[in-house]
mmCIF file of C-alpha atoms in Angstrom:
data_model
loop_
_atom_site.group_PDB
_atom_site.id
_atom_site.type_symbol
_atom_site.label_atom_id
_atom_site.label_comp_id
_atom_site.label_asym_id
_atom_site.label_seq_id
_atom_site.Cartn_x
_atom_site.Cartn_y
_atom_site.Cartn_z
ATOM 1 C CA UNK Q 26 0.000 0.000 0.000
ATOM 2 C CA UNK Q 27 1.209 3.425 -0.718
ATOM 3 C CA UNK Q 28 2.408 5.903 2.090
ATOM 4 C CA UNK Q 29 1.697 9.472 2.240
ATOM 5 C CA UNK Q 30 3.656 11.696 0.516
ATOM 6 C CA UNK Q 31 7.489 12.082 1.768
ATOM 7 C CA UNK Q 32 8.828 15.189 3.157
ATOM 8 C CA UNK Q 33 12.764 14.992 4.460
ATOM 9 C CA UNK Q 34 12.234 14.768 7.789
ATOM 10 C CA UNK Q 35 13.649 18.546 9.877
ATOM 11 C CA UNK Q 36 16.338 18.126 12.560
ATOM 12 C CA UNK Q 37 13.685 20.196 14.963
ATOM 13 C CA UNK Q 38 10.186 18.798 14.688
ATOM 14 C CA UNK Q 39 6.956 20.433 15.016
ATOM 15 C CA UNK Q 40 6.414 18.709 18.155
ATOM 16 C CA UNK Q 41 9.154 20.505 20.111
ATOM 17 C CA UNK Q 42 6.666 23.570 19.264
ATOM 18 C CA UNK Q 43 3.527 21.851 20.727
ATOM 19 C CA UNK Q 44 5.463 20.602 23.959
ATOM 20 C CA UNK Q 45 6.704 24.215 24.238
ATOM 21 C CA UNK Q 46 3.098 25.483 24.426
ATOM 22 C CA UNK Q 47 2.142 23.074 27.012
ATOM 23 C CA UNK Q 48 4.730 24.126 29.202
ATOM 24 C CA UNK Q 49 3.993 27.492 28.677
ATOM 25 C CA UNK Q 50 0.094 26.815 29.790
ATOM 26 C CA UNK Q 51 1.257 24.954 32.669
ATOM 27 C CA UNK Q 52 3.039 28.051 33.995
ATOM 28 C CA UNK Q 53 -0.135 29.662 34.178
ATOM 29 C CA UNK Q 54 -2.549 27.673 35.827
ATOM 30 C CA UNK Q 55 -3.530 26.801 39.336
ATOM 31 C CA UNK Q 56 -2.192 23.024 40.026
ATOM 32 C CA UNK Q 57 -5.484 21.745 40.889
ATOM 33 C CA UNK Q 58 -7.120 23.620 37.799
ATOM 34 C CA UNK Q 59 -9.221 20.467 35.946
ATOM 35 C CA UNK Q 60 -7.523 21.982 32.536
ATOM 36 C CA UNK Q 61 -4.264 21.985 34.544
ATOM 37 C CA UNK Q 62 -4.424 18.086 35.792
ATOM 38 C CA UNK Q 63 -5.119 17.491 31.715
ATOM 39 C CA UNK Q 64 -2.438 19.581 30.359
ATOM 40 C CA UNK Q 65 0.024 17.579 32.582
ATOM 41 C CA UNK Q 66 -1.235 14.312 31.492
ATOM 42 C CA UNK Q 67 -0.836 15.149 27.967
ATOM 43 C CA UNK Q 68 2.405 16.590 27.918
ATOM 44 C CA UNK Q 69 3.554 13.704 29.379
ATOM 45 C CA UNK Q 70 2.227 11.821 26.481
ATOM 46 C CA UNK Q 71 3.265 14.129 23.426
ATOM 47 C CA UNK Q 72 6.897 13.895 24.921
ATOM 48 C CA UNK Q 73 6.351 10.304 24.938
ATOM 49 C CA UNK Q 74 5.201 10.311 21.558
ATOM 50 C CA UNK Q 75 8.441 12.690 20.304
ATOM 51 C CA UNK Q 76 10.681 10.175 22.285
ATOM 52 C CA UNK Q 77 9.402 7.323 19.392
ATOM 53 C CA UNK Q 78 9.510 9.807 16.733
ATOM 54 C CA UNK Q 79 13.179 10.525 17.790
ATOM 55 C CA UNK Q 80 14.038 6.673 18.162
ATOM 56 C CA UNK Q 81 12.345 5.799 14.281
ATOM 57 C CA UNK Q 82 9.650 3.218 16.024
ATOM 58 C CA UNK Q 83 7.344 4.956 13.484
ATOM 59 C CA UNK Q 84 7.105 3.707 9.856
ATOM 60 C CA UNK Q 85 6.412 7.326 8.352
ATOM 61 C CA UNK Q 86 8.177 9.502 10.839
ATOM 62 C CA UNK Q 87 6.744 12.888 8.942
ATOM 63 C CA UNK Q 88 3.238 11.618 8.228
ATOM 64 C CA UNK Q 89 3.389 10.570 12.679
ATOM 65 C CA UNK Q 90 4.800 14.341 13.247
ATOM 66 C CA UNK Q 91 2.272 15.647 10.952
ATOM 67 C CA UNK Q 92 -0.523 13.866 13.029
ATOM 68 C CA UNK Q 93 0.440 14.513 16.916
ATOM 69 C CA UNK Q 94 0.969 17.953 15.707
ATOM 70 C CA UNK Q 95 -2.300 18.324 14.446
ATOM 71 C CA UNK Q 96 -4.317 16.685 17.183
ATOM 72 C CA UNK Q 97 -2.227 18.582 19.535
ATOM 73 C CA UNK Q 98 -3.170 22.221 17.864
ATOM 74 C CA UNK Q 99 -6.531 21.179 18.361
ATOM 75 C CA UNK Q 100 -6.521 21.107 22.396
ATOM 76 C CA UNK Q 101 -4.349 24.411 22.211
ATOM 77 C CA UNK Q 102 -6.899 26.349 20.109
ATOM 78 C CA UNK Q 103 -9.484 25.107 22.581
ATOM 79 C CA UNK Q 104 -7.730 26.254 25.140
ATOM 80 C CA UNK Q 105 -6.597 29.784 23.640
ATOM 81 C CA UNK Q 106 -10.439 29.852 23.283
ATOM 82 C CA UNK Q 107 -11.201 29.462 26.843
ATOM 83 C CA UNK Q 108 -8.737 31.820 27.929
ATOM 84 C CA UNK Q 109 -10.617 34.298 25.701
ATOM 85 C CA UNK Q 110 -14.164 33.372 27.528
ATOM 86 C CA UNK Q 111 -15.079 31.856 23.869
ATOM 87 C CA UNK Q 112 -17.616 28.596 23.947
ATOM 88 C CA UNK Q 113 -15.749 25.489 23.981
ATOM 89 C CA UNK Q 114 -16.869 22.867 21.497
ATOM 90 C CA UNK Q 115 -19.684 20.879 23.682
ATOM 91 C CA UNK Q 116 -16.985 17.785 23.903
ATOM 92 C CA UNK Q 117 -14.401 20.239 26.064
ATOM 93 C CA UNK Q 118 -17.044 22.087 27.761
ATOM 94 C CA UNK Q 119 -17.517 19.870 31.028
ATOM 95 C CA UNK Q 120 -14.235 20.023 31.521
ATOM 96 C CA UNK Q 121 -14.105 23.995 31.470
ATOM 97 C CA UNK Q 122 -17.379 24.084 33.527
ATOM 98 C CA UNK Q 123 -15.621 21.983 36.154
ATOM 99 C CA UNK Q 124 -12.656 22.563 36.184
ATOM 100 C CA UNK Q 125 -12.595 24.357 40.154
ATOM 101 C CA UNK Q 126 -15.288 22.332 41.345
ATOM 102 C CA UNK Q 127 -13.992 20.687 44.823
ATOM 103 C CA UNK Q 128 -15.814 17.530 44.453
ATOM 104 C CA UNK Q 129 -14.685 16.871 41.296
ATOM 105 C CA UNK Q 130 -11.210 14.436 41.298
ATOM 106 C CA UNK Q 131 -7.929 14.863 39.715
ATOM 107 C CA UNK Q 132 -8.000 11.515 37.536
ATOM 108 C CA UNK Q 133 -11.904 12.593 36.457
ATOM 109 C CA UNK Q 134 -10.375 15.406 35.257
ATOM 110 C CA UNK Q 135 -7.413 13.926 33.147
ATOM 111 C CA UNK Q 136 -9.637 11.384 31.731
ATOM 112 C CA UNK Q 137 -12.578 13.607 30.879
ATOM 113 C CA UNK Q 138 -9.876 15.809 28.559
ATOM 114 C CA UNK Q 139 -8.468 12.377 27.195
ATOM 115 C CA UNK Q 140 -12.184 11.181 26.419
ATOM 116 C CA UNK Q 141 -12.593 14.747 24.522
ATOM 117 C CA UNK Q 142 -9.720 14.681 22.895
ATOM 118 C CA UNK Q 143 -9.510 10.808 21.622
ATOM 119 C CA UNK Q 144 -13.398 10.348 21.275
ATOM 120 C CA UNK Q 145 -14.095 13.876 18.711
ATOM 121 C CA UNK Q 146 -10.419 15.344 18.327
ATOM 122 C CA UNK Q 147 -8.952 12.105 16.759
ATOM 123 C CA UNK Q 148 -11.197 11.673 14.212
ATOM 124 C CA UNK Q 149 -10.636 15.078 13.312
ATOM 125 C CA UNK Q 150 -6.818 15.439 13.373
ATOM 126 C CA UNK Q 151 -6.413 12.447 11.008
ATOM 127 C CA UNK Q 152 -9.411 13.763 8.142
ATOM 128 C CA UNK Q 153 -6.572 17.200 8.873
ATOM 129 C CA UNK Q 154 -3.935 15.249 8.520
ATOM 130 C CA UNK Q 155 -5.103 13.081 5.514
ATOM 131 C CA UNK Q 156 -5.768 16.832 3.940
ATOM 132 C CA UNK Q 157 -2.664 18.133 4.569
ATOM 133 C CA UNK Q 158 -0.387 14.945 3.017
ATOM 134 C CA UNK Q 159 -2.340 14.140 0.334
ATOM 135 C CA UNK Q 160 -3.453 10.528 1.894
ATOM 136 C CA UNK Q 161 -6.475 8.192 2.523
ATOM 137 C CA UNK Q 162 -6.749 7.097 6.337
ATOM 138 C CA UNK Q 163 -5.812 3.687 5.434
ATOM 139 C CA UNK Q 164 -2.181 5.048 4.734
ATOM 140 C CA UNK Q 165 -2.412 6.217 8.284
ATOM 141 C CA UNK Q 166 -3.257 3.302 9.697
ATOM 142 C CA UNK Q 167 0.109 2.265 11.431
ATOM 143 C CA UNK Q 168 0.729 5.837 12.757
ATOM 144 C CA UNK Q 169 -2.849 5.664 14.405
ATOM 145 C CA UNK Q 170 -1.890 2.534 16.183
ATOM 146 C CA UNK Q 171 1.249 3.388 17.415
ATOM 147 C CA UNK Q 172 -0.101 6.808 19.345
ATOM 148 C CA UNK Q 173 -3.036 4.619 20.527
ATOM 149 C CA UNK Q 174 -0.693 1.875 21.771
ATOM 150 C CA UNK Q 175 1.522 4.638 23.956
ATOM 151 C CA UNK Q 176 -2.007 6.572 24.792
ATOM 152 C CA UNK Q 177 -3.283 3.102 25.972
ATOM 153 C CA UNK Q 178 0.128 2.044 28.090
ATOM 154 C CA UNK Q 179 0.075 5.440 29.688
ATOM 155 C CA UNK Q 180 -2.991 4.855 30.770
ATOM 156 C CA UNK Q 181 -2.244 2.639 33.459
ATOM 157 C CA UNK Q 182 0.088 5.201 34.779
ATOM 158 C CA UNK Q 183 -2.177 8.007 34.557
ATOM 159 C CA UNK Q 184 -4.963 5.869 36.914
ATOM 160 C CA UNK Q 185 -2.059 5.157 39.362
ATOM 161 C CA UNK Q 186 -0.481 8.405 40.441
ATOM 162 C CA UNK Q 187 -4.017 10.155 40.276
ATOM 163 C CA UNK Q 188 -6.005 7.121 41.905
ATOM 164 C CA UNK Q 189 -6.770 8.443 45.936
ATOM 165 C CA UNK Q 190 -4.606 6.216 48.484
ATOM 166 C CA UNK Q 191 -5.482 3.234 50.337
ATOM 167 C CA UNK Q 192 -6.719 5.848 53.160
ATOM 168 C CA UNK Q 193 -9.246 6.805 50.941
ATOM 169 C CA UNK Q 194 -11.037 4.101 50.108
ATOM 170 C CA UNK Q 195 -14.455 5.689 50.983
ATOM 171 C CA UNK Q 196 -14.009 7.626 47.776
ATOM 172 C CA UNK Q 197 -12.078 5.275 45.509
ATOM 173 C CA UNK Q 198 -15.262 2.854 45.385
ATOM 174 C CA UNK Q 199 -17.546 4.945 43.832
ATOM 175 C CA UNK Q 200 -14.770 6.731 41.767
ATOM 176 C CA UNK Q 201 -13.572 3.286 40.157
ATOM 177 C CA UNK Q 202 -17.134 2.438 39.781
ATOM 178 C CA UNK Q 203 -17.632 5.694 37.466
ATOM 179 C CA UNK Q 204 -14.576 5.618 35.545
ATOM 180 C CA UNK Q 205 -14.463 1.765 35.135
ATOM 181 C CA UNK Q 206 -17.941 2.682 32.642
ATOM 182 C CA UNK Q 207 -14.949 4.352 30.365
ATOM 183 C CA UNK Q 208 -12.479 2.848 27.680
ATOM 184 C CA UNK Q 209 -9.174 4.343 26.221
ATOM 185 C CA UNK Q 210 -9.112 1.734 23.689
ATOM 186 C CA UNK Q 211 -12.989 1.502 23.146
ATOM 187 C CA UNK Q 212 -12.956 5.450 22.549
ATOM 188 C CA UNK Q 213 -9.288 5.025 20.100
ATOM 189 C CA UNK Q 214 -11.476 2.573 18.339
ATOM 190 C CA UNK Q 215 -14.165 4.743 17.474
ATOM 191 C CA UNK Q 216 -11.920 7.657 16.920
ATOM 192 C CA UNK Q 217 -10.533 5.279 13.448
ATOM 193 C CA UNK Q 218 -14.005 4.649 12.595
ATOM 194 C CA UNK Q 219 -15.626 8.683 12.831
ATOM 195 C CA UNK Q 220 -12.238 9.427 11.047
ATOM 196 C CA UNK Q 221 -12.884 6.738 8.480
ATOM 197 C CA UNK Q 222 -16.677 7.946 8.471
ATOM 198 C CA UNK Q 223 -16.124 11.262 8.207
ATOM 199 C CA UNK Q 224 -13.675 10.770 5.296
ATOM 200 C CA UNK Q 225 -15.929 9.092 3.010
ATOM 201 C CA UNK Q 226 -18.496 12.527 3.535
ATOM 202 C CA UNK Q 227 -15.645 14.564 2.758
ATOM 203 C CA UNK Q 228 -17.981 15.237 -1.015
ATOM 204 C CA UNK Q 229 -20.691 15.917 1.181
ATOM 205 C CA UNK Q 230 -20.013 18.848 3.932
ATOM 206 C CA UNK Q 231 -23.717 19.198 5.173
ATOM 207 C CA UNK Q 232 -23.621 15.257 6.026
ATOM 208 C CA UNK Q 233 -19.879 15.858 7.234
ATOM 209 C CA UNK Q 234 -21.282 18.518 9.505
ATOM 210 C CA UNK Q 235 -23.999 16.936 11.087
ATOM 211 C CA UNK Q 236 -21.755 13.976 11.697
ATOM 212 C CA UNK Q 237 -19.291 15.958 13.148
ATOM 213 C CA UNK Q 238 -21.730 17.780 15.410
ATOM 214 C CA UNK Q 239 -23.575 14.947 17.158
ATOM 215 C CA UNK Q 240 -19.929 13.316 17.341
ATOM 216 C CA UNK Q 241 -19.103 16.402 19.359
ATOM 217 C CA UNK Q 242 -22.380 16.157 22.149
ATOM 218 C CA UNK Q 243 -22.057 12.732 22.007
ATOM 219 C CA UNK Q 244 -18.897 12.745 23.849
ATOM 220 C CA UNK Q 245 -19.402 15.701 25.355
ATOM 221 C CA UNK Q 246 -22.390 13.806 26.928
ATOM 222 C CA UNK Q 247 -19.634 11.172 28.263
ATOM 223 C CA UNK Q 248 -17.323 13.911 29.655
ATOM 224 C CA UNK Q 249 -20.174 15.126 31.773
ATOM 225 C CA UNK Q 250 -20.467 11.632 32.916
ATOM 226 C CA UNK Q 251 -16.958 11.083 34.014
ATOM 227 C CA UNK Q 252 -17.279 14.530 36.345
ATOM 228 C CA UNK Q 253 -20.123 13.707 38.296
ATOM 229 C CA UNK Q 254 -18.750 15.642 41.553
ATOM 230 C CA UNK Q 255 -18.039 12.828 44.272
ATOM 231 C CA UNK Q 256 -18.045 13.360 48.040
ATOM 232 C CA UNK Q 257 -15.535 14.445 50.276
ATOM 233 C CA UNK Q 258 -12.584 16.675 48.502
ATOM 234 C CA UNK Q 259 -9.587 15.112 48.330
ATOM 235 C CA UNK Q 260 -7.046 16.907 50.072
ATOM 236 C CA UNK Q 261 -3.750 17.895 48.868
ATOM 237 C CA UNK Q 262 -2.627 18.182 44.554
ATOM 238 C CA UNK Q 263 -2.626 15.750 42.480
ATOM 239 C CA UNK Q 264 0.568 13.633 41.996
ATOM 240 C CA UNK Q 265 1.127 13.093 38.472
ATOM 241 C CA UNK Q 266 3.670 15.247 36.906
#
């Protein structure tokens, strides 16, 4: 099967930019900020990501740059948005509704920006990306699974350092009873199929639309889930960094 179209690959990558903004946005929010705990979790992950790019694990390093750098601008424009009191798409906007609420707990937080960002972003960043290289989503097939496969192993880590403490048990019941209702894997999954979807509409924009938007309040829907506020705050920040 063909690749995408080859571009020599540039000693700095696009990426660096990305984590650079991430940082930067750290620096300016409150630690227990619900956009905060996310931002954390996913610069962990895009420097991750650049780590493979760096070490060739990727079979098209440019057309893998070319996606994490377009699902990445995503997030930030969301963000840029919030800053500027603009309405979040309605997949982002739990987590900028509750983002300060007290009852609400660090790992709901991190994995109500993950389920925004893999379950409409996704999609969207590889129809981008197909755009921008000149390629079907089959050709991006290997990429997609190789950022789902990190996203996925990360996960594990992500539940541990945000999970409460054995001392806490009274809230770790019902909070492993609300997030076990969510899948990384189940939500990459259906990110390849919207993007798949939503590439054979590209010759029809209202349908494209339409699909787009209930993909949007659909997971929004699912965000709003995951931040049902919980009882008793947990004390202290959260401990991933």
């Amino acid at each position: 099967m063909p690749r995408c179209e080859q571009v020599p690959p540039a000693v700095d990558t696009p990426v660096d930019g990305v984590i650079s903004r991430m940082r930067a946005l750290d620096a300016t929010l409150h630690p227990r900020d619900g956009v905060a705990v996310f931002n954390r979790v996913y610069l962990a992950v895009t420097q991750a990501v650049d780590r493979y790019v760096g070490t060739g694990r990727f079979a098209d390093r440019h057309a893998a740059i070319t996606l994490d750098v377009r699902f990445a601008e995503r997030y930030l424009t969301v963000v840029e948005a919030g800053s500027d009191e603009r309405r979040p798409p309605a997949c982002w906007r739990p987590l900028f509704q509750f983002r300060r609420h007290p009852g609400v707990r660090p790992l709901q937080f991190a994995l109500a920006g993950i389920n925004a960002h893999i379950g409409h972003d996704l999609a969207l960043a590889v129809v981008d990306t197909c755009r921008t290289l000149g390629c079907a989503p089959a050709e991006l097939e290997d990429e997609f699974d190789t950022v789902g496969d990190l996203l996925v192993s990360l996960e594990e880590r992500i539940r541990e350092d945000l999970m409460p403490g054995p001392d806490l048990l009274q809230i770790a019941d019902p909070l492993t009873h609300l997030l076990g209702s969510w899948s990384l894997e189940r939500a990459r999954d259906a990110a390849w199929t919207a993007a798949r979807a939503l590439w054979a509409l590209r010759d029809f924009p209202d349908v494209a639309e339409e699909f787009t938007e209930r993909l949007d309040t659909a997971v929004g829907f699912a965000g709003r889930m995951l931040l049902t506020p919980l009882p008793e705050p947990l004390p202290g920040p959260c401990r991933f960094s």
